[in-house]
CSV table of C-alpha atoms in Angstrom, one decimal:
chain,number,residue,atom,x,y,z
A,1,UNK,CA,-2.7,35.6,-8.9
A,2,UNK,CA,-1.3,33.5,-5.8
A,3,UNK,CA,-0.1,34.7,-2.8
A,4,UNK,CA,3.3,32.8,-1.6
A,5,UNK,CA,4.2,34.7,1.4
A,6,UNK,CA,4.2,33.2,4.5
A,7,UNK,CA,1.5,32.8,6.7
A,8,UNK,CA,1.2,35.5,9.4
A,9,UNK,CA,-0.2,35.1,13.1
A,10,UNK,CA,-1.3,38.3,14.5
A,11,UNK,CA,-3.9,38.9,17.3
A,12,UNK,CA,-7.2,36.5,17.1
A,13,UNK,CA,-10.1,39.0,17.9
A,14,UNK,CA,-8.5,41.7,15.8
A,15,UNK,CA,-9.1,39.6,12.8
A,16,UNK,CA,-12.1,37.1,13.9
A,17,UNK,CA,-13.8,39.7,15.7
A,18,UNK,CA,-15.2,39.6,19.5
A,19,UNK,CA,-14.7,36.3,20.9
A,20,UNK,CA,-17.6,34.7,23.1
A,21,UNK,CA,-18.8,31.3,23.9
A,22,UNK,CA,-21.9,28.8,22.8
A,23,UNK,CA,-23.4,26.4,25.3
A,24,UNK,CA,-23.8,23.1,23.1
A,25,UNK,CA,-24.3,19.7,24.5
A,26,UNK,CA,-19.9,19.2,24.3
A,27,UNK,CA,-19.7,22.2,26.4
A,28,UNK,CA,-19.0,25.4,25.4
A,29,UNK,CA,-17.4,26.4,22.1
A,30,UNK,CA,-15.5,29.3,21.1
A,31,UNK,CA,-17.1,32.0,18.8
A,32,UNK,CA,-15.3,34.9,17.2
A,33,UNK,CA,-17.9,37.3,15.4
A,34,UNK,CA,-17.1,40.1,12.6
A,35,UNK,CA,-19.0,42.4,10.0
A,36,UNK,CA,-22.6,42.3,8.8
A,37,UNK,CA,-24.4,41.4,6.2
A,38,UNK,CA,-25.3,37.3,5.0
A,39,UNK,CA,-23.5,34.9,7.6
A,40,UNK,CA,-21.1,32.8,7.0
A,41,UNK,CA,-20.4,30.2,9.6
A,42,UNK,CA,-16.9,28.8,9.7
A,43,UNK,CA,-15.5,25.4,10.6
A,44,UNK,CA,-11.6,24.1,11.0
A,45,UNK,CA,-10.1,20.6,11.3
A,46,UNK,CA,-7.7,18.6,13.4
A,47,UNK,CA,-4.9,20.5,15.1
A,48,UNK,CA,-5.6,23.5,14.7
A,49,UNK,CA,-8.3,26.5,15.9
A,50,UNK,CA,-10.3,29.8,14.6
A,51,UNK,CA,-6.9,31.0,13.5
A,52,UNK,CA,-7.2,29.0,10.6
A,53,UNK,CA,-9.5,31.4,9.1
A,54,UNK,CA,-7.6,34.8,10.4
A,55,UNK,CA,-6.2,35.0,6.7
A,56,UNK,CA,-9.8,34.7,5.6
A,57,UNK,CA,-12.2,36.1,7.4
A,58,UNK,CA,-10.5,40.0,7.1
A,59,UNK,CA,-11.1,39.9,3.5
A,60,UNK,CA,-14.7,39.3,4.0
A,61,UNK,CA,-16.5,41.0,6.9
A,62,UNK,CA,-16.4,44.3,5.1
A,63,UNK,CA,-19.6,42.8,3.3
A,64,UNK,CA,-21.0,39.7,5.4
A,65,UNK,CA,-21.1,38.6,9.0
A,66,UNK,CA,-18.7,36.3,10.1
A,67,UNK,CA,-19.1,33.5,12.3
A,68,UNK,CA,-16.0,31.2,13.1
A,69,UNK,CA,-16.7,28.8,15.6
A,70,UNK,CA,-13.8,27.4,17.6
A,71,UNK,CA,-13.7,23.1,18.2
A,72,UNK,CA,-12.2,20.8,20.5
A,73,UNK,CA,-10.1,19.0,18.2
A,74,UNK,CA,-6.5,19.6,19.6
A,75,UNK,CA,-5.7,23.2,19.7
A,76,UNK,CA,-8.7,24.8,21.7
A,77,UNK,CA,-7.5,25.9,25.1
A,78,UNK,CA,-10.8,24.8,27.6
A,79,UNK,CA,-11.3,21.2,27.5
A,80,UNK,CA,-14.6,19.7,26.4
A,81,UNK,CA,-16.4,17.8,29.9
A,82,UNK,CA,-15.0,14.3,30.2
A,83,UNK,CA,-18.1,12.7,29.2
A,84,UNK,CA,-18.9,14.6,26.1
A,85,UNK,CA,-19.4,13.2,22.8
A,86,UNK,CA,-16.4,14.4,20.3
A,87,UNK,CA,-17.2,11.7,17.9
A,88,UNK,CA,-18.1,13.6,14.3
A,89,UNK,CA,-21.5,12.8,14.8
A,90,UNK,CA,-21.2,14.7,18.5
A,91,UNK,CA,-19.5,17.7,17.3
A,92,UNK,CA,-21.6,18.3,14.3
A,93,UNK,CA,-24.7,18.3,16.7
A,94,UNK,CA,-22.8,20.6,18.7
A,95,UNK,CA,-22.6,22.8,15.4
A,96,UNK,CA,-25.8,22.7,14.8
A,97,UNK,CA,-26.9,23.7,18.4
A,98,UNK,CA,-24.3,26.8,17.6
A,99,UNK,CA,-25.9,27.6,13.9
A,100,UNK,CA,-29.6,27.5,15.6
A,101,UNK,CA,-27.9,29.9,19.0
A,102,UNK,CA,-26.2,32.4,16.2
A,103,UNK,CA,-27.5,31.8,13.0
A,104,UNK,CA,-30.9,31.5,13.4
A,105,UNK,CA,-31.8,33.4,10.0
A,106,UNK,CA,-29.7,30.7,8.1
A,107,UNK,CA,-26.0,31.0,7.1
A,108,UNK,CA,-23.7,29.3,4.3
A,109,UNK,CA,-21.5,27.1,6.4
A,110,UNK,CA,-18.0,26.8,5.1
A,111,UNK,CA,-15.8,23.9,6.5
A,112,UNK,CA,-12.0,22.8,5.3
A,113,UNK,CA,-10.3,19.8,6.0
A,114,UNK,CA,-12.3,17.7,8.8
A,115,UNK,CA,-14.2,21.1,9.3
A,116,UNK,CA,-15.6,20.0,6.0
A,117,UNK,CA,-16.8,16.7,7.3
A,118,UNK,CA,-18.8,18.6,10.2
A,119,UNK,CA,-20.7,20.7,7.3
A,120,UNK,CA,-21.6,17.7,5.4
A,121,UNK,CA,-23.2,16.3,8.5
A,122,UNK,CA,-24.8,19.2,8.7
A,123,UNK,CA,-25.7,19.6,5.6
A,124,UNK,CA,-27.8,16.2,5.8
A,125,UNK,CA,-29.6,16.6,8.8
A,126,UNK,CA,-30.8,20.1,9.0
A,127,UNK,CA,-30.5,21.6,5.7
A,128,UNK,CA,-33.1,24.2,7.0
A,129,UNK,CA,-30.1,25.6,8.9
A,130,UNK,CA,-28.1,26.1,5.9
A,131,UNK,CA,-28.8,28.6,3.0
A,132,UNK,CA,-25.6,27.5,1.0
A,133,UNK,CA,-22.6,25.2,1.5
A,134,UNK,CA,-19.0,25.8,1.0
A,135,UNK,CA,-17.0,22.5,1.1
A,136,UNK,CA,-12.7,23.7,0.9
A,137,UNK,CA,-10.4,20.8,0.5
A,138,UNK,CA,-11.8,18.2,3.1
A,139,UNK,CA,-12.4,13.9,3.7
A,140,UNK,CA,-15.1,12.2,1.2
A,141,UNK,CA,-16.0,8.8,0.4
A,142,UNK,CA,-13.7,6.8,1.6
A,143,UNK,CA,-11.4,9.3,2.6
A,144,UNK,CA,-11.6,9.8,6.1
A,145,UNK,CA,-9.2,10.1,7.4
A,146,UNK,CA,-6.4,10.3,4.0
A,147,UNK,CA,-4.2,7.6,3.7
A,148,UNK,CA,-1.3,9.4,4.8
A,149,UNK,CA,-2.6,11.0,8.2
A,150,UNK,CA,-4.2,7.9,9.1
A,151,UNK,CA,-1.2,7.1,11.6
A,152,UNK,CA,-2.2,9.9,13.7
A,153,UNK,CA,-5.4,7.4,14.1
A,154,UNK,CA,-2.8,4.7,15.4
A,155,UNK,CA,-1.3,6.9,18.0
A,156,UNK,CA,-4.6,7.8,19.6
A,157,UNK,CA,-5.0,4.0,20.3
A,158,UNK,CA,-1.6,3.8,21.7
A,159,UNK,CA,-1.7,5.0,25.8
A,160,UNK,CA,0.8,7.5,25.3
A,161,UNK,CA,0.4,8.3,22.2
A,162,UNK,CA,-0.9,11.5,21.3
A,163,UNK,CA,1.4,13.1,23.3
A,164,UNK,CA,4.1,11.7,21.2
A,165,UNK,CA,2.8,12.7,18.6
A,166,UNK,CA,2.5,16.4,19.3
A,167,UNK,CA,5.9,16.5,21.3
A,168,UNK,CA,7.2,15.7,18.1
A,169,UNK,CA,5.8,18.0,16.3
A,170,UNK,CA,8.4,20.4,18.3
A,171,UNK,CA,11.1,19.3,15.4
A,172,UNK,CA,10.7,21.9,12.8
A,173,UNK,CA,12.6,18.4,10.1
A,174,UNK,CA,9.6,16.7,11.7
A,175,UNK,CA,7.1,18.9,10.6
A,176,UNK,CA,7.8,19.1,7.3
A,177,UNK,CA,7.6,15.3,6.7
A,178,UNK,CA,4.2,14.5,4.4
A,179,UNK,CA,2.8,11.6,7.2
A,180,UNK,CA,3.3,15.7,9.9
A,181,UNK,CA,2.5,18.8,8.0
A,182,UNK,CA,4.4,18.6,4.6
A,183,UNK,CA,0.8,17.9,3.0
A,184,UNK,CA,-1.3,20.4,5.1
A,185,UNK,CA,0.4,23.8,3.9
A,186,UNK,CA,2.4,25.0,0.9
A,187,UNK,CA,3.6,28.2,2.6
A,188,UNK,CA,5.6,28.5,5.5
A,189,UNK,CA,3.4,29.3,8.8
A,190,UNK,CA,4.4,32.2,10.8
A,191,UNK,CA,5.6,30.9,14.6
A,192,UNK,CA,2.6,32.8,16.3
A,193,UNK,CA,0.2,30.6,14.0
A,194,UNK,CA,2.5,27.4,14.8
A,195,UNK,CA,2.4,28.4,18.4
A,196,UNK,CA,-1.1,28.9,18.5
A,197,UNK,CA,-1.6,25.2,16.9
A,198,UNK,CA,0.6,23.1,18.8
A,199,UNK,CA,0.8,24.4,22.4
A,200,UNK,CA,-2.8,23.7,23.9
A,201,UNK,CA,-2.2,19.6,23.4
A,202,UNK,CA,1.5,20.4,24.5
A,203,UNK,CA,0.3,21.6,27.4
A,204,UNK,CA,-2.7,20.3,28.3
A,205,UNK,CA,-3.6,16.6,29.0
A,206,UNK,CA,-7.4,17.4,28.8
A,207,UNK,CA,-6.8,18.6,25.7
A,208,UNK,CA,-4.7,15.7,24.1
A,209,UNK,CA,-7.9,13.7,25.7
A,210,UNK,CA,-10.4,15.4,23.4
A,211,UNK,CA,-8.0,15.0,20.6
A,212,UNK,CA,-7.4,11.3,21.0
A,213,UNK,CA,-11.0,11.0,21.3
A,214,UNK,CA,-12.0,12.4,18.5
A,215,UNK,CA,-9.4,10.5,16.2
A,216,UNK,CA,-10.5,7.0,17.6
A,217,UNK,CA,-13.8,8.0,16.6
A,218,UNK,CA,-13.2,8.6,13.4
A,219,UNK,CA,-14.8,6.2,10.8
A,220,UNK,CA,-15.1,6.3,6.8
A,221,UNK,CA,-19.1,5.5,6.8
A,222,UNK,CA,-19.4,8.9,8.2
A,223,UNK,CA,-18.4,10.4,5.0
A,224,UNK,CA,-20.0,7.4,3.2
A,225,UNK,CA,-22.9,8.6,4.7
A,226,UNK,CA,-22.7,12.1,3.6
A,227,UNK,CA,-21.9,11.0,0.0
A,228,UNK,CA,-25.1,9.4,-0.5
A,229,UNK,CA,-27.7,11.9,1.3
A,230,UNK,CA,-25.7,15.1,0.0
A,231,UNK,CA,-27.5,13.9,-3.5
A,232,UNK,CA,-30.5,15.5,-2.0
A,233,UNK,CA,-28.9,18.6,-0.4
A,234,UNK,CA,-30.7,20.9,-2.9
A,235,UNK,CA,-28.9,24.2,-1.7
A,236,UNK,CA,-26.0,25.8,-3.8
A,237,UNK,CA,-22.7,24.5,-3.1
A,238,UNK,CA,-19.4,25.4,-4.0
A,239,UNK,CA,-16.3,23.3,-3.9
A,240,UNK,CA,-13.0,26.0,-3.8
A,241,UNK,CA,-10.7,22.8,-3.8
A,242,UNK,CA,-6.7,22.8,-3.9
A,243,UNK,CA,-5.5,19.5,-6.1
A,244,UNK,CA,-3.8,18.0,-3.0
A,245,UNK,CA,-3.7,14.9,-4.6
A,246,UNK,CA,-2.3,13.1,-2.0
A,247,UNK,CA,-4.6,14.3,0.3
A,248,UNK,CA,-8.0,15.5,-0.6
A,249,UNK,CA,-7.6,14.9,-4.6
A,250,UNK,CA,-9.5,17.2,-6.3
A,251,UNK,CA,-10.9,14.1,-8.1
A,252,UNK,CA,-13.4,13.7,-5.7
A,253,UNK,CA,-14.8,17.5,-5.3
A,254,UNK,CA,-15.6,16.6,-9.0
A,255,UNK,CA,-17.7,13.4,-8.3
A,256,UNK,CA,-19.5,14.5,-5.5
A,257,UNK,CA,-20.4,17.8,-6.6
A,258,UNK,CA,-21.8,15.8,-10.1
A,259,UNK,CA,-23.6,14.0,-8.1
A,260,UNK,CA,-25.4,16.8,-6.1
A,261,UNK,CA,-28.6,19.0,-7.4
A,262,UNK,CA,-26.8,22.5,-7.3
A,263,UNK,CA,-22.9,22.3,-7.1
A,264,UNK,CA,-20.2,23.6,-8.7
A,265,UNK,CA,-15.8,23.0,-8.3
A,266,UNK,CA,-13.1,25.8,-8.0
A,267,UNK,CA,-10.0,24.7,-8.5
A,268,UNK,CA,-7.3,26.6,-5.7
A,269,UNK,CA,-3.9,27.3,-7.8
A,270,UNK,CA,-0.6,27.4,-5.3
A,271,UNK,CA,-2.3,25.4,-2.3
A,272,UNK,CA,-1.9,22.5,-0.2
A,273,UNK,CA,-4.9,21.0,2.1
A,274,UNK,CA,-4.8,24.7,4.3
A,275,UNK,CA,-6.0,26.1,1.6
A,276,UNK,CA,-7.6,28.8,4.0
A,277,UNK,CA,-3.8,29.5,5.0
A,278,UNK,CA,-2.2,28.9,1.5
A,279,UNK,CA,-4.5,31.1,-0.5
A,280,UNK,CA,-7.0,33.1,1.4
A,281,UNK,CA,-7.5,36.0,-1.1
A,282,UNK,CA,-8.6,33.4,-4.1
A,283,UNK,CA,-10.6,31.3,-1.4
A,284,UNK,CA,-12.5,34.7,-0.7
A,285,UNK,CA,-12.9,35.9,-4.4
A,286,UNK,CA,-14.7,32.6,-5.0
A,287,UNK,CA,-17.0,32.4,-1.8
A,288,UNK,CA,-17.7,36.7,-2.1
A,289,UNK,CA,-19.1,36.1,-6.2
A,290,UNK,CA,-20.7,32.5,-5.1
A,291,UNK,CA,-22.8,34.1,-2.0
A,292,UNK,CA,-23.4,37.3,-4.1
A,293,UNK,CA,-24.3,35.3,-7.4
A,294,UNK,CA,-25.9,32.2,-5.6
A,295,UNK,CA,-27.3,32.8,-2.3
A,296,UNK,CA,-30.8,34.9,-2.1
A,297,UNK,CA,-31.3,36.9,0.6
A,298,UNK,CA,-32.4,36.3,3.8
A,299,UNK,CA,-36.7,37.3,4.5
C-alpha cells in the first residue's frame, strides 16, 4: 500500500527527538535522538536537513534508537567555520567522528540521496563502525551528481550564483521543473517542510557558502571509489530503492548490490528520489524486518 498524501511539517524534536550537538572536525553538527533499542544513524542530502527523516523516524523509535544527524549542506541554520572541509570526503570524516561520539556500540547507517554517498564512504573506511548499511535512492558509479541536478554544480562556480539559485526556488512553477524539485518528490511537501528547506540559504550567506562549497567539491571518483571497495564491505546491506530513473535508476542498486558480499534491493512503489518523504511507512517496513532479520545484536 502507498501513501500519496502530502508531506506534513510539524515540530522537529517532537518527531526526531531531543536535539543536541557533536563536535566534529567541520564544527558542530546537529543531532536529534529518539527510542531505544539497535541504532540507526541517519543521513540527508543536498538542500535539505533532519526533517527529511521526520516522516521516518516516528515509525521506528518505538523499537530502535534513532540517531539523525543534521549536515551543512544548504539547509542547516549554524554555519560550518570558514575553513572547514565540506568536500564529501570532509563530511564523511565528520560522520564518522559523530558515529564513534554516539554510536560507539555500532549502528546501521542509513543515508538517501547524497546522504547515501556519506554512508558509502563510511562504509569503506571504518566498516568497524557500522553493523549494517542502508543505502535509499542515492549517487553511484558515475552518478554523482545525476545528470539532471548537475547545473546546480554550475551555479556554485558562478559568483552569485547559489543565491540565484535558491531565490528562485521561491517560484512555486519553478520548483516543480525536473532540473528544481520535480525529480526529488512525488507528493506535494507541506509549506513548514518547504520552509524548513529553503530559508537557511535564503537567509544566510554563510550558509549558501557551505552549500556552494560542497557542490564545487563534488566529484564522480568519489562514488567510483565506493563502487569498487564496497565489494569487500561484508556487512548486510539493503538497498529500499524508488525507480527514479532519471535520477538514481534503480538499475544501479541492482549492480552494485550484485557486486557486494551480503546485499539485497527493495524496490519503493509510488516514489521519487525523497523516498524518505514519498513513502516513509514502506521505507520503515523494509529497514524494521532487515535490522530484525539481518542485523545480530549488539555484545
Amino acid at each position: 500500500m502507498t501513501n500519496a498524501q502530502p508531506n506534513t511539517g510539524t515540530n522537529t524534536e517532537d518527531l526526531l527527538g531531543a536535539r543536541r550537538t557533536v563536535q566534529t572536525s567541520i564544527g558542530e553538527l546537529g543531532c536529534y535522538e529518539r527510542g531505544a533499542g539497535p541504532t540507526l544513524v541517519f543521513l540527508h542530502g543536498v538542500l535539505v536537513n533532519a526533517d527529511l527523516w521526520t516522516r521516518t523516524v516516528p515509525l521506528l523509535a518505538d523499537t530502535h534508537r534513532c540517531v539523525t544527524l543534521e549536515l551543512p549542506l544548504g539547509a542547516h541554520t549554524t554555519p560550518a567555520p570558514p575553513e572547514a572541509d565540506l568536500t564529501p570526503d570532509g563530511i564523511a570524516a565528520a560522520v564518522t567522528e559523530a558515529l564513534r561520539d554516539r554510536a560507539p556500540e555500532g549502528c546501521v547507517l542509513v543515508g538517501n540521496d547524497a546522504g547515501g554517498v556519506f554512508a558509502q564512504l563510511v562504509a569503506t573506511s571504518s566498516p568497524d563502525l557500522l553493523r549494517g548499511l542502508v543505502l535509499t535512492s542515492c549517487e553511484t558509479y558515475d552518478n554523482y551528481l545525476p545528470r539532471a541536478l548537475r547545473h546546480a554544480q554550475l551555479a556554485a562556480r558562478v559568483p552569485g550564483g547559489v543565491w540565484l539559485m535558491v531565490q528562485a526556488l521561491r517560484l512555486r512553477a519553478l520548483r516543480r521543473l525536473p532540473l528544481a524539485c520535480g525529480w526529488l518528490t512525488k507528493h506535494p511537501l507541506a509549506p513548514e517542510l518547504r520552509q524548513s528547506f529553503l530559508e537557511p540559504a535564503r537567509g544566510d550567506a554563510g550558509v549558501r557558502r557551505d552549500l556552494g562549497k560542497f557542490l564545487r567539491g563534488v566529484s564522480k571518483r568519489y562514488t567510483r571509489q565506493t563502487a569498487r571497495e564496497l565489494r569487500e564491505f561484508k556487512q548486510p546491506t539493503l538497498f529500499p530503492w524508488a525507480d527514479t530513473t532519471r535520477i538514481f535508476p534503480v538499475a544501479h542498486a541492482h549492480r552494485l548490490a550484485a557486486a557486494m558480499p551480503d546485499a539485497r534491493v527493495r524496490p519503493i512503489a509510488d516514489s521519487y528520489a525523497l523516498v524518505p518523504l514519498d513513502q516513509p511507512e514502506p521505507l520503515a517496513r523494509e529497514i524494521r524486518s532487515y535490522v530484525g532479520r539481518r542485523i545480530r545484536p549488539a555484545l
